[in-house]
GROMACS .gro file of C-alpha atoms in nm:
model
  141
    1UNK     CA    1  -0.034  -0.044   0.040
    2UNK     CA    2   0.171   0.277  -0.105
    3UNK     CA    3   0.174   0.645   0.152
    4UNK     CA    4   0.144   0.958   0.001
    5UNK     CA    5   0.196   1.285   0.160
    6UNK     CA    6  -0.010   1.602   0.161
    7UNK     CA    7   0.152   1.865   0.096
    8UNK     CA    8  -0.054   2.154   0.291
    9UNK     CA    9  -0.110   2.518   0.273
   10UNK     CA   10   0.075   2.725   0.482
   11UNK     CA   11  -0.190   2.938   0.579
   12UNK     CA   12  -0.240   2.572   0.748
   13UNK     CA   13   0.066   2.425   0.913
   14UNK     CA   14   0.048   2.508   1.248
   15UNK     CA   15   0.389   2.383   1.297
   16UNK     CA   16   0.730   2.581   1.165
   17UNK     CA   17   0.898   2.247   1.133
   18UNK     CA   18   0.628   2.125   0.863
   19UNK     CA   19   0.648   2.473   0.638
   20UNK     CA   20   0.996   2.287   0.518
   21UNK     CA   21   0.806   2.093   0.354
   22UNK     CA   22   0.498   2.304   0.156
   23UNK     CA   23   0.576   2.274  -0.156
   24UNK     CA   24   0.492   1.920  -0.393
   25UNK     CA   25   0.702   1.659  -0.032
   26UNK     CA   26   0.955   1.531  -0.245
   27UNK     CA   27   1.246   1.683  -0.022
   28UNK     CA   28   1.038   1.496   0.306
   29UNK     CA   29   1.031   1.229   0.075
   30UNK     CA   30   1.397   1.204   0.060
   31UNK     CA   31   1.426   1.270   0.409
   32UNK     CA   32   1.250   0.936   0.473
   33UNK     CA   33   1.569   0.762   0.200
   34UNK     CA   34   1.298   0.685  -0.075
   35UNK     CA   35   1.425   0.433  -0.272
   36UNK     CA   36   1.084   0.603  -0.631
   37UNK     CA   37   1.012   0.201  -0.540
   38UNK     CA   38   0.639   0.379  -0.548
   39UNK     CA   39   0.554   0.232  -0.142
   40UNK     CA   40   0.633   0.679  -0.106
   41UNK     CA   41   0.493   0.997  -0.272
   42UNK     CA   42   0.296   1.291  -0.282
   43UNK     CA   43  -0.069   1.326  -0.325
   44UNK     CA   44  -0.105   1.700  -0.481
   45UNK     CA   45  -0.419   1.885  -0.343
   46UNK     CA   46  -0.461   2.199  -0.598
   47UNK     CA   47  -0.548   2.404  -0.303
   48UNK     CA   48  -0.308   2.394  -0.082
   49UNK     CA   49   0.004   2.407  -0.354
   50UNK     CA   50  -0.134   2.667  -0.707
   51UNK     CA   51   0.030   2.960  -0.506
   52UNK     CA   52   0.359   2.821  -0.503
   53UNK     CA   53   0.622   2.951  -0.736
   54UNK     CA   54   0.792   2.666  -0.765
   55UNK     CA   55   0.521   2.450  -0.826
   56UNK     CA   56   0.537   2.230  -1.222
   57UNK     CA   57   0.987   2.238  -1.117
   58UNK     CA   58   0.856   1.989  -0.789
   59UNK     CA   59   0.609   1.865  -1.045
   60UNK     CA   60   0.920   1.739  -1.258
   61UNK     CA   61   1.072   1.729  -0.919
   62UNK     CA   62   0.872   1.481  -0.805
   63UNK     CA   63   0.852   1.244  -1.140
   64UNK     CA   64   0.622   0.999  -1.218
   65UNK     CA   65   0.664   0.709  -0.937
   66UNK     CA   66   0.657   0.967  -0.659
   67UNK     CA   67   0.263   1.125  -0.805
   68UNK     CA   68   0.050   0.886  -0.600
   69UNK     CA   69  -0.304   1.094  -0.643
   70UNK     CA   70  -0.447   1.485  -0.733
   71UNK     CA   71  -0.673   1.682  -0.566
   72UNK     CA   72  -0.891   1.949  -0.761
   73UNK     CA   73  -1.130   2.207  -0.636
   74UNK     CA   74  -1.097   2.556  -0.693
   75UNK     CA   75  -0.934   2.889  -0.436
   76UNK     CA   76  -1.264   3.139  -0.377
   77UNK     CA   77  -1.122   3.491  -0.374
   78UNK     CA   78  -1.290   3.592  -0.017
   79UNK     CA   79  -1.187   3.344   0.082
   80UNK     CA   80  -1.391   3.287   0.394
   81UNK     CA   81  -1.274   2.984   0.564
   82UNK     CA   82  -0.960   2.881   0.513
   83UNK     CA   83  -1.031   2.549   0.536
   84UNK     CA   84  -1.418   2.491   0.443
   85UNK     CA   85  -1.461   2.685   0.171
   86UNK     CA   86  -1.366   2.534  -0.100
   87UNK     CA   87  -1.421   2.590  -0.484
   88UNK     CA   88  -1.649   2.453  -0.735
   89UNK     CA   89  -1.359   2.383  -1.030
   90UNK     CA   90  -1.377   2.643  -1.267
   91UNK     CA   91  -1.541   2.964  -0.938
   92UNK     CA   92  -1.159   3.121  -0.827
   93UNK     CA   93  -0.854   3.153  -0.956
   94UNK     CA   94  -0.618   2.850  -0.955
   95UNK     CA   95  -0.487   2.747  -1.351
   96UNK     CA   96  -0.646   2.388  -1.245
   97UNK     CA   97  -0.580   2.281  -1.691
   98UNK     CA   98  -0.188   2.401  -1.620
   99UNK     CA   99  -0.138   2.213  -1.305
  100UNK     CA  100  -0.332   1.935  -1.415
  101UNK     CA  101  -0.125   1.969  -1.768
  102UNK     CA  102   0.192   1.892  -1.541
  103UNK     CA  103   0.106   1.623  -1.306
  104UNK     CA  104   0.036   1.422  -1.712
  105UNK     CA  105   0.335   1.485  -1.862
  106UNK     CA  106   0.546   1.318  -1.539
  107UNK     CA  107   0.287   1.006  -1.676
  108UNK     CA  108   0.082   1.067  -1.375
  109UNK     CA  109  -0.288   0.890  -1.539
  110UNK     CA  110  -0.475   0.839  -1.169
  111UNK     CA  111  -0.775   0.972  -1.117
  112UNK     CA  112  -0.791   1.378  -1.070
  113UNK     CA  113  -0.980   1.291  -0.681
  114UNK     CA  114  -1.233   1.634  -0.637
  115UNK     CA  115  -1.262   1.742  -0.326
  116UNK     CA  116  -1.492   1.975  -0.266
  117UNK     CA  117  -1.434   2.172   0.095
  118UNK     CA  118  -1.764   2.380   0.149
  119UNK     CA  119  -2.035   2.447   0.355
  120UNK     CA  120  -2.217   2.605   0.082
  121UNK     CA  121  -2.158   2.290  -0.118
  122UNK     CA  122  -2.245   2.059   0.157
  123UNK     CA  123  -2.610   2.249   0.205
  124UNK     CA  124  -2.768   2.122  -0.153
  125UNK     CA  125  -2.891   1.876  -0.242
  126UNK     CA  126  -2.700   1.589  -0.369
  127UNK     CA  127  -2.735   1.538  -0.735
  128UNK     CA  128  -2.750   1.898  -0.805
  129UNK     CA  129  -2.303   1.866  -0.682
  130UNK     CA  130  -2.264   1.532  -0.880
  131UNK     CA  131  -2.400   1.705  -1.135
  132UNK     CA  132  -2.162   2.083  -1.140
  133UNK     CA  133  -1.874   1.807  -1.033
  134UNK     CA  134  -1.954   1.611  -1.368
  135UNK     CA  135  -1.974   1.960  -1.528
  136UNK     CA  136  -1.725   2.082  -1.375
  137UNK     CA  137  -1.448   1.831  -1.429
  138UNK     CA  138  -1.512   1.835  -1.725
  139UNK     CA  139  -1.424   2.198  -1.856
  140UNK     CA  140  -1.234   2.324  -1.587
  141UNK     CA  141  -0.981   2.013  -1.532
   0.00000   0.00000   0.00000
């Protein structure tokens, strides 16, 4: 069973020592001695990593054998809650298509997992949420 490390947005890192691994988590994989066997890698959540000026080089550094998961949603402006005010893909400012292209350029062929932590979306009927997820995944991801 592979272990995926998910870097968090700096606003969610309460321990200063964790901040050195804000990027893709490749540093932490290196520190743990990963032999790039596919057993240890990263889960890239665009909500946490979109802002990083080193994002594209870090995705390339991780490479196919360390890219284990890809999570999509969007960053709303303004954001009312740093954790639970995520937007549906295409409603915010993240260039999801560019991040997805960079991940796929490394050979990642897994799912793009939709993670909409949102009080607004949680309050809507499930059929509407699912329909919107499908439409937005096709158009914005």
